[in-house]
Tab-separated table of C-alpha atoms and ligand atoms in Angstrom:
chain	number	residue	atom	x	y	z
A	1	UNK	CA	-46.897	-30.160	-52.066
A	2	UNK	CA	-50.273	-30.740	-50.418
A	3	UNK	CA	-53.239	-28.797	-51.817
A	4	UNK	CA	-53.798	-26.974	-48.537
A	5	UNK	CA	-50.186	-25.846	-48.324
A	6	UNK	CA	-50.098	-24.653	-51.925
A	7	UNK	CA	-53.384	-22.775	-51.417
A	8	UNK	CA	-52.029	-20.926	-48.375
A	9	UNK	CA	-48.825	-20.071	-50.286
A	10	UNK	CA	-50.854	-18.416	-53.046
A	11	UNK	CA	-52.839	-16.485	-50.446
A	12	UNK	CA	-49.714	-15.425	-48.539
A	13	UNK	CA	-48.073	-14.266	-51.765
A	14	UNK	CA	-51.049	-11.902	-52.321
A	15	UNK	CA	-52.031	-13.754	-55.488
A	16	UNK	CA	-55.685	-14.425	-56.267
A	17	UNK	CA	-57.578	-17.689	-55.876
A	18	UNK	CA	-59.709	-18.248	-58.973
A	19	UNK	CA	-62.892	-20.380	-59.307
A	20	UNK	CA	-61.122	-23.386	-60.881
A	21	UNK	CA	-58.305	-23.439	-58.271
A	22	UNK	CA	-58.365	-25.924	-55.409
A	23	UNK	CA	-59.669	-24.357	-52.196
A	24	UNK	CA	-60.510	-25.655	-48.710
A	25	UNK	CA	-64.220	-26.374	-48.234
A	26	UNK	CA	-64.317	-23.923	-45.296
A	27	UNK	CA	-62.932	-21.134	-47.508
A	28	UNK	CA	-65.603	-21.795	-50.137
A	29	UNK	CA	-68.376	-21.873	-47.519
A	30	UNK	CA	-67.169	-18.697	-45.819
A	31	UNK	CA	-67.067	-16.860	-49.122
A	32	UNK	CA	-70.540	-18.044	-50.120
A	33	UNK	CA	-71.880	-16.906	-46.731
A	34	UNK	CA	-70.232	-13.489	-46.855
A	35	UNK	CA	-70.808	-12.746	-50.551
A	36	UNK	CA	-74.448	-13.877	-50.375
A	37	UNK	CA	-75.071	-11.754	-47.256
A	38	UNK	CA	-73.458	-8.862	-49.020
A	39	UNK	CA	-75.576	-9.363	-52.179
A	40	UNK	CA	-78.767	-9.660	-50.115
A	41	UNK	CA	-77.843	-6.429	-48.288
A	42	UNK	CA	-77.502	-4.546	-51.550
A	43	UNK	CA	-80.901	-5.723	-52.767
A	44	UNK	CA	-82.769	-5.302	-49.460
A	45	UNK	CA	-80.966	-1.944	-49.138
A	46	UNK	CA	-82.945	-0.699	-52.130
A	47	UNK	CA	-86.117	-0.617	-50.024
A	48	UNK	CA	-85.473	2.136	-47.454
A	49	UNK	CA	-84.273	4.502	-50.185
A	50	UNK	CA	-86.695	3.359	-52.892
A	51	UNK	CA	-89.401	4.392	-50.438
A	52	UNK	CA	-88.482	8.073	-51.052
A	53	UNK	CA	-88.235	8.128	-54.863
A	54	UNK	CA	-91.807	9.376	-55.306
A	55	UNK	CA	-91.312	11.976	-52.574
A	56	UNK	CA	-87.918	13.420	-53.564
A	57	UNK	CA	-88.164	17.220	-53.250
A	58	UNK	CA	-86.959	18.047	-56.797
A	59	UNK	CA	-86.383	16.459	-60.206
A	60	UNK	CA	-82.624	16.733	-59.599
A	61	UNK	CA	-82.808	14.845	-56.279
A	62	UNK	CA	-85.159	12.260	-57.770
A	63	UNK	CA	-82.756	11.550	-60.658
A	64	UNK	CA	-79.852	11.095	-58.227
A	65	UNK	CA	-81.871	8.799	-55.977
A	66	UNK	CA	-83.127	6.635	-58.842
A	67	UNK	CA	-79.548	6.259	-60.114
A	68	UNK	CA	-78.344	5.285	-56.648
A	69	UNK	CA	-81.061	2.681	-56.088
A	70	UNK	CA	-80.359	1.205	-59.545
A	71	UNK	CA	-76.665	1.011	-58.625
A	72	UNK	CA	-77.573	-1.076	-55.564
A	73	UNK	CA	-79.415	-3.546	-57.810
A	74	UNK	CA	-76.310	-3.701	-60.009
A	75	UNK	CA	-74.121	-4.393	-56.949
A	76	UNK	CA	-76.462	-7.249	-56.048
A	77	UNK	CA	-76.016	-8.684	-59.550
A	78	UNK	CA	-72.200	-8.479	-59.497
A	79	UNK	CA	-72.180	-10.154	-56.096
A	80	UNK	CA	-74.653	-12.946	-56.896
A	81	UNK	CA	-72.539	-13.637	-59.994
A	82	UNK	CA	-69.388	-13.794	-57.835
A	83	UNK	CA	-71.170	-16.228	-55.479
A	84	UNK	CA	-72.222	-18.404	-58.438
A	85	UNK	CA	-68.553	-18.943	-59.357
A	86	UNK	CA	-68.334	-20.910	-56.084
A	87	UNK	CA	-70.915	-23.441	-57.251
A	88	UNK	CA	-74.156	-22.125	-55.764
A	89	UNK	CA	-77.208	-21.222	-57.716
A	90	UNK	CA	-78.713	-17.724	-57.489
A	91	UNK	CA	-82.256	-19.064	-57.006
A	92	UNK	CA	-81.016	-21.167	-54.084
A	93	UNK	CA	-79.613	-18.051	-52.425
A	94	UNK	CA	-82.896	-16.179	-52.928
A	95	UNK	CA	-84.763	-19.056	-51.350
A	96	UNK	CA	-82.503	-19.023	-48.279
A	97	UNK	CA	-83.032	-15.273	-47.880
A	98	UNK	CA	-86.798	-15.593	-48.265
A	99	UNK	CA	-86.935	-18.361	-45.657
A	100	UNK	CA	-84.978	-16.231	-43.173
A	101	UNK	CA	-82.025	-18.677	-43.280
A	102	UNK	CA	-79.617	-16.094	-44.684
A	103	UNK	CA	-78.677	-12.800	-43.062
A	104	UNK	CA	-78.333	-9.335	-44.564
A	105	UNK	CA	-76.933	-6.175	-43.007
A	106	UNK	CA	-78.689	-5.066	-39.809
A	107	UNK	CA	-78.764	-1.449	-41.015
A	108	UNK	CA	-81.571	-2.030	-43.503
A	109	UNK	CA	-84.014	-2.965	-40.772
A	110	UNK	CA	-84.462	0.653	-39.707
A	111	UNK	CA	-87.155	2.888	-41.263
A	112	UNK	CA	-86.546	6.030	-43.358
A	113	UNK	CA	-88.802	8.581	-41.665
A	114	UNK	CA	-87.889	11.870	-43.324
A	115	UNK	CA	-86.024	13.207	-46.355
A	116	UNK	CA	-82.856	13.863	-44.321
A	117	UNK	CA	-82.640	10.080	-43.804
A	118	UNK	CA	-81.726	9.783	-47.491
A	119	UNK	CA	-78.763	12.083	-46.830
A	120	UNK	CA	-77.836	10.182	-43.667
A	121	UNK	CA	-77.905	6.842	-45.502
A	122	UNK	CA	-75.552	8.165	-48.185
A	123	UNK	CA	-73.224	9.852	-45.713
A	124	UNK	CA	-73.162	7.261	-42.919
A	125	UNK	CA	-74.344	3.943	-44.374
A	126	UNK	CA	-72.453	4.240	-47.653
A	127	UNK	CA	-69.569	5.836	-45.726
A	128	UNK	CA	-69.422	2.779	-43.434
A	129	UNK	CA	-69.833	0.495	-46.445
A	130	UNK	CA	-66.838	2.046	-48.235
A	131	UNK	CA	-64.715	1.860	-45.085
A	132	UNK	CA	-65.485	-1.866	-44.925
A	133	UNK	CA	-65.354	-2.565	-48.644
A	134	UNK	CA	-62.092	-0.926	-49.687
A	135	UNK	CA	-60.316	-3.767	-47.871
A	136	UNK	CA	-62.417	-6.259	-49.840
A	137	UNK	CA	-60.860	-5.067	-53.119
A	138	UNK	CA	-57.760	-6.861	-51.745
A	139	UNK	CA	-59.687	-10.034	-50.873
A	140	UNK	CA	-57.879	-13.239	-51.869
A	141	UNK	CA	-60.802	-14.502	-53.973
A	142	UNK	CA	-60.459	-13.012	-57.484
A	143	UNK	CA	-64.133	-12.649	-58.536
A	144	UNK	CA	-65.130	-11.009	-55.224
A	145	UNK	CA	-62.165	-8.626	-55.183
A	146	UNK	CA	-62.808	-7.530	-58.781
A	147	UNK	CA	-66.515	-6.944	-58.122
A	148	UNK	CA	-65.551	-4.802	-55.150
A	149	UNK	CA	-63.359	-2.458	-57.210
A	150	UNK	CA	-66.349	-1.338	-59.229
A	151	UNK	CA	-68.715	-1.287	-56.273
A	152	UNK	CA	-66.376	0.955	-54.262
A	153	UNK	CA	-66.221	3.517	-57.064
A	154	UNK	CA	-70.009	3.712	-57.109
A	155	UNK	CA	-70.273	3.778	-53.310
A	156	UNK	CA	-68.025	6.776	-53.268
A	157	UNK	CA	-70.517	8.694	-55.460
A	158	UNK	CA	-73.292	7.521	-53.120
A	159	UNK	CA	-71.472	8.785	-50.060
A	160	UNK	CA	-70.856	12.180	-51.631
A	161	UNK	CA	-74.429	12.697	-52.788
A	162	UNK	CA	-75.655	11.963	-49.247
A	163	UNK	CA	-73.194	14.336	-47.639
A	164	UNK	CA	-73.973	17.060	-50.165
A	165	UNK	CA	-77.696	16.641	-49.489
A	166	UNK	CA	-77.035	17.163	-45.772
A	167	UNK	CA	-74.812	20.197	-46.400
A	168	UNK	CA	-77.741	21.791	-48.238
A	169	UNK	CA	-80.162	20.957	-45.415
A	170	UNK	CA	-77.758	22.199	-42.728
A	171	UNK	CA	-77.302	25.484	-44.586
A	172	UNK	CA	-81.086	25.822	-44.951
A	173	UNK	CA	-83.785	26.787	-42.449
A	174	UNK	CA	-83.587	25.845	-38.738
A	175	UNK	CA	-86.281	23.222	-39.445
A	176	UNK	CA	-84.164	21.656	-42.187
A	177	UNK	CA	-81.116	21.574	-39.928
A	178	UNK	CA	-83.233	19.948	-37.198
A	179	UNK	CA	-84.247	17.243	-39.682
A	180	UNK	CA	-80.575	16.547	-40.379
A	181	UNK	CA	-79.843	16.331	-36.647
A	182	UNK	CA	-82.784	13.985	-36.125
A	183	UNK	CA	-81.530	11.717	-38.923
A	184	UNK	CA	-78.011	11.657	-37.434
A	185	UNK	CA	-79.472	10.804	-34.007
A	186	UNK	CA	-81.258	7.768	-35.420
A	187	UNK	CA	-78.631	6.494	-37.904
A	188	UNK	CA	-75.395	6.964	-35.947
A	189	UNK	CA	-75.466	3.889	-33.700
A	190	UNK	CA	-76.936	1.498	-36.304
A	191	UNK	CA	-74.134	2.626	-38.680
A	192	UNK	CA	-71.489	1.660	-36.110
A	193	UNK	CA	-73.204	-1.735	-35.802
A	194	UNK	CA	-72.686	-2.389	-39.524
A	195	UNK	CA	-69.075	-3.375	-38.772
A	196	UNK	CA	-70.255	-6.381	-36.769
A	197	UNK	CA	-69.567	-7.515	-33.186
A	198	UNK	CA	-66.426	-6.626	-31.239
A	199	UNK	CA	-63.391	-8.572	-32.442
A	200	UNK	CA	-63.529	-10.619	-29.244
A	201	UNK	CA	-67.080	-11.771	-30.157
A	202	UNK	CA	-66.516	-12.174	-33.891
A	203	UNK	CA	-66.683	-15.838	-34.821
A	204	UNK	CA	-65.189	-15.536	-38.297
A	205	UNK	CA	-62.574	-12.769	-38.191
A	206	UNK	CA	-59.501	-14.795	-37.245
A	207	UNK	CA	-59.940	-17.461	-39.930
A	208	UNK	CA	-61.151	-14.958	-42.547
A	209	UNK	CA	-58.065	-12.820	-41.959
A	210	UNK	CA	-55.742	-15.837	-42.234
A	211	UNK	CA	-57.375	-16.598	-45.592
A	212	UNK	CA	-57.178	-12.882	-46.513
A	213	UNK	CA	-60.909	-12.720	-47.165
A	214	UNK	CA	-61.103	-9.948	-44.548
A	215	UNK	CA	-58.045	-7.712	-44.332
A	216	UNK	CA	-58.907	-5.513	-41.334
A	217	UNK	CA	-60.843	-6.426	-38.169
A	218	UNK	CA	-64.359	-5.203	-37.279
A	219	UNK	CA	-63.162	-2.924	-34.445
A	220	UNK	CA	-60.320	-1.398	-36.473
A	221	UNK	CA	-62.686	-0.566	-39.329
A	222	UNK	CA	-65.234	0.896	-36.912
A	223	UNK	CA	-62.526	3.134	-35.428
A	224	UNK	CA	-61.461	4.279	-38.908
A	225	UNK	CA	-65.068	5.193	-39.663
A	226	UNK	CA	-65.515	7.192	-36.438
A	227	UNK	CA	-62.237	9.069	-37.017
A	228	UNK	CA	-63.270	9.946	-40.566
A	229	UNK	CA	-66.859	10.928	-39.743
A	230	UNK	CA	-66.516	13.158	-36.661
A	231	UNK	CA	-64.875	16.062	-38.584
A	232	UNK	CA	-67.580	15.724	-41.255
A	233	UNK	CA	-70.315	16.108	-38.599
A	234	UNK	CA	-68.457	19.126	-37.206
A	235	UNK	CA	-68.401	20.699	-40.656
A	236	UNK	CA	-72.178	20.187	-40.945
A	237	UNK	CA	-72.628	21.771	-37.497
A	238	UNK	CA	-74.675	18.874	-36.101
A	239	UNK	CA	-73.714	16.708	-33.154
A	240	UNK	CA	-73.063	13.007	-32.885
A	241	UNK	CA	-75.379	11.507	-30.228
A	242	UNK	CA	-72.618	10.122	-28.008
A	243	UNK	CA	-71.669	11.881	-24.728
A	244	UNK	CA	-68.499	9.756	-24.503
A	245	UNK	CA	-67.133	10.822	-27.870
A	246	UNK	CA	-63.837	12.698	-27.461
A	247	UNK	CA	-60.423	12.964	-29.088
A	248	UNK	CA	-57.778	10.838	-27.388
A	249	UNK	CA	-54.414	12.433	-28.142
A	250	UNK	CA	-52.467	9.463	-26.745
A	251	UNK	CA	-54.159	6.995	-29.051
A	252	UNK	CA	-54.477	9.430	-31.948
A	253	UNK	CA	-58.121	8.345	-32.324
A	254	UNK	CA	-61.570	9.317	-31.085
A	255	UNK	CA	-62.842	7.403	-28.061
A	256	UNK	CA	-66.526	6.580	-28.299
A	257	UNK	CA	-69.296	5.101	-26.137
A	258	UNK	CA	-70.557	1.530	-25.860
A	259	UNK	CA	-72.708	0.087	-28.592
A	260	UNK	CA	-76.022	-1.427	-27.523
A	261	UNK	CA	-75.191	-5.039	-28.433
A	262	UNK	CA	-78.603	-6.285	-27.290
A	263	UNK	CA	-80.170	-4.107	-29.943
A	264	UNK	CA	-77.635	-5.354	-32.520
A	265	UNK	CA	-78.373	-9.046	-31.898
A	266	UNK	CA	-82.117	-8.411	-31.724
A	267	UNK	CA	-81.993	-6.872	-35.208
A	268	UNK	CA	-79.595	-9.516	-36.589
A	269	UNK	CA	-81.890	-12.280	-35.316
A	270	UNK	CA	-84.890	-10.862	-37.178
A	271	UNK	CA	-86.580	-8.718	-34.529
A	272	UNK	CA	-85.606	-5.191	-35.554
A	273	UNK	CA	-88.100	-2.448	-36.415
A	274	UNK	CA	-88.482	-3.425	-40.096
A	275	UNK	CA	-87.180	-7.021	-40.494
A	276	UNK	CA	-90.534	-8.608	-41.267
A	277	UNK	CA	-91.598	-5.872	-43.701
A	278	UNK	CA	-88.279	-5.994	-45.562
A	279	UNK	CA	-88.397	-9.756	-46.145
A	280	UNK	CA	-92.135	-9.761	-46.962
A	281	UNK	CA	-91.594	-7.005	-49.540
A	282	UNK	CA	-88.678	-8.925	-51.060
A	283	UNK	CA	-90.713	-12.155	-51.308
A	284	UNK	CA	-93.612	-10.292	-52.938
A	285	UNK	CA	-91.275	-8.672	-55.500
A	286	UNK	CA	-89.862	-12.141	-56.289
A	287	UNK	CA	-93.337	-13.621	-56.742
A	288	UNK	CA	-94.584	-10.667	-58.795
A	289	UNK	CA	-91.548	-11.058	-61.059
A	290	UNK	CA	-92.188	-14.751	-61.812
A	291	UNK	CA	-93.700	-13.956	-65.227
A	292	UNK	CA	-90.548	-12.043	-66.239
A	293	UNK	CA	-88.319	-14.999	-65.365
A	294	UNK	CA	-90.655	-17.377	-67.195
A	295	UNK	CA	-90.749	-15.159	-70.287
A	296	UNK	CA	-86.940	-14.833	-70.302
A	297	UNK	CA	-86.524	-18.620	-69.990
A	298	UNK	CA	-89.072	-19.284	-72.759
A	299	UNK	CA	-87.349	-16.756	-75.021
A	300	UNK	CA	-83.911	-18.280	-74.346
A	301	UNK	CA	-85.100	-21.825	-75.174
A	302	UNK	CA	-86.857	-20.620	-78.335
A	303	UNK	CA	-83.650	-18.903	-79.406
A	304	UNK	CA	-81.598	-22.022	-78.639
A	305	UNK	CA	-84.007	-24.190	-80.648
A	306	UNK	CA	-83.822	-21.776	-83.609
A	307	UNK	CA	-79.993	-21.767	-83.535
A	308	UNK	CA	-79.915	-25.583	-83.385
A	309	UNK	CA	-82.333	-25.918	-86.334
N	401	BYC	N1	-75.664	-7.290	-39.842
N	401	BYC	O1	-67.878	-13.170	-37.170
N	401	BYC	P1	-68.476	-11.893	-37.637
N	401	BYC	C1	-74.298	-1.588	-48.451
N	401	BYC	C2	-73.172	-11.522	-38.326
N	401	BYC	S1	-74.457	-3.235	-48.144
N	401	BYC	C3	-76.089	-8.578	-39.850
N	401	BYC	O2	-67.728	-10.655	-37.337
N	401	BYC	P2	-67.936	-11.644	-40.470
N	401	BYC	C4	-75.359	-0.785	-49.025
N	401	BYC	C5	-72.201	-12.335	-39.173
N	401	BYC	O3	-72.750	-12.586	-40.456
N	401	BYC	C6	-73.525	-3.485	-46.648
N	401	BYC	N2	-75.311	-9.618	-39.434
N	401	BYC	O4	-68.811	-12.019	-39.194
N	401	BYC	C7	-76.396	-1.331	-49.748
N	401	BYC	C8	-72.030	-13.576	-38.330
N	401	BYC	O5	-73.192	-14.402	-38.432
N	401	BYC	P3	-73.177	-15.808	-39.277
N	401	BYC	C9	-73.194	-4.909	-46.417
N	401	BYC	C10	-74.061	-9.323	-39.033
N	401	BYC	O6	-68.659	-12.130	-41.665
N	401	BYC	C11	-77.455	-0.531	-50.195
N	401	BYC	C12	-72.063	-13.015	-36.911
N	401	BYC	O7	-72.763	-11.775	-36.994
N	401	BYC	N3	-71.770	-5.094	-46.459
N	401	BYC	O8	-73.295	-1.156	-48.088
N	401	BYC	O9	-66.520	-12.090	-40.293
N	401	BYC	C13	-77.477	0.831	-49.919
N	401	BYC	C14	-70.671	-12.806	-36.337
N	401	BYC	O10	-69.960	-11.758	-37.026
N	401	BYC	C15	-73.554	-8.003	-39.032
N	401	BYC	C16	-71.210	-6.312	-46.447
N	401	BYC	O11	-71.905	-7.293	-46.425
N	401	BYC	C17	-74.413	-6.968	-39.451
N	401	BYC	N4	-74.039	-5.666	-39.450
N	401	BYC	O12	-67.910	-10.042	-40.479
N	401	BYC	C18	-76.430	1.391	-49.207
N	401	BYC	C19	-69.707	-6.358	-46.549
N	401	BYC	N5	-72.275	-8.026	-38.601
N	401	BYC	O13	-72.949	-15.448	-40.735
N	401	BYC	C20	-75.367	0.622	-48.759
N	401	BYC	C21	-69.167	-7.742	-46.579
N	401	BYC	C22	-71.993	-9.312	-38.316
N	401	BYC	O14	-72.065	-16.650	-38.731
N	401	BYC	N6	-69.229	-8.384	-45.294
N	401	BYC	N7	-73.060	-10.087	-38.576
N	401	BYC	O15	-74.555	-16.384	-39.055
N	401	BYC	C23	-68.283	-8.254	-44.326
N	401	BYC	O16	-67.309	-7.530	-44.459
N	401	BYC	C24	-68.444	-9.097	-43.072
N	401	BYC	O17	-69.347	-10.131	-43.359
N	401	BYC	C25	-68.900	-8.294	-41.826
N	401	BYC	C26	-69.088	-9.289	-40.657
N	401	BYC	C27	-67.844	-7.275	-41.431
N	401	BYC	C28	-70.247	-7.595	-42.066
């Protein structure tokens, strides 16, 4: 049986492809692209929240936020490791991100302006992330699917802490509730954009679904997210900034308004509100950390030399 045919049989049988198995070059490239983008998103995603660690309103909130931001770094590590099993080097991937040749999620190019934004990120951004990532636990590539199991468990804690933060604000003073509303107004549409372009404009969906890298399409996931989130906004008593949002009994889903795709592509192409700052900060952190990498390498070679002696 030809390699290609055998590969597709394994995929169709819902078995996992492992690093030493034969795989089509396009499958390997698609996985490197998606996993690297995902890893970069986790690491760049530390910035908008990290920005609030020193300003968290209590010790309790600060401890939660530090734990969450550390989790994102851990997700980056699991994912870079998964990408390395496909034959790329982690430093190479960093370089591509720093040169603007690799993408990361559009959502992290928006600023965090007030404390309620930390709640909105947990509720909406992590909520959208889980909606997208649960399907990735069933991805055909073993190392990616296994990394996603752990990541999803942690994302679920992240989502809950954000929602709980907003419940507290919405049950607080009118000013606190207004902060929550303001955060929802700014984060709603960018959260819907996280799922990517409409299926009709998605270049990779069809092939990625045939390879069972993606298991559900961008539009179907976006709909799932809207259906899940509207009752949660109702419970908070704040309104989603979409005049076209209404329940459609025939479809059994919420209808919602048009996404501003010009804004989406502007942000994806590097011209969103915070793109330049995010990448510049990342490059500076990489450069500032050079001495740590050098020290670790020197220590490892000293240890190797001692073992060999
Ligand atoms: N932002 O053919 P399509 C997190 C690009 S981290 C930027 O549909 P695909 C968290 C796409 O790459 C969340 N670019 O692509 C962390 C492609 O361009 P290229 C990140 C986007 O890959 C910290 C083009 O548009 N999650 O949750 O089939 C704190 C056409 O799109 C975006 C993941 O990365 C976007 N939103 O589907 C809190 C999950 N959307 O590459 C939370 C894994 C699309 O051809 N990734 N593009 O130049 C995926 O599931 C898929 O890659 C996507 C896109 C659904 C995102």
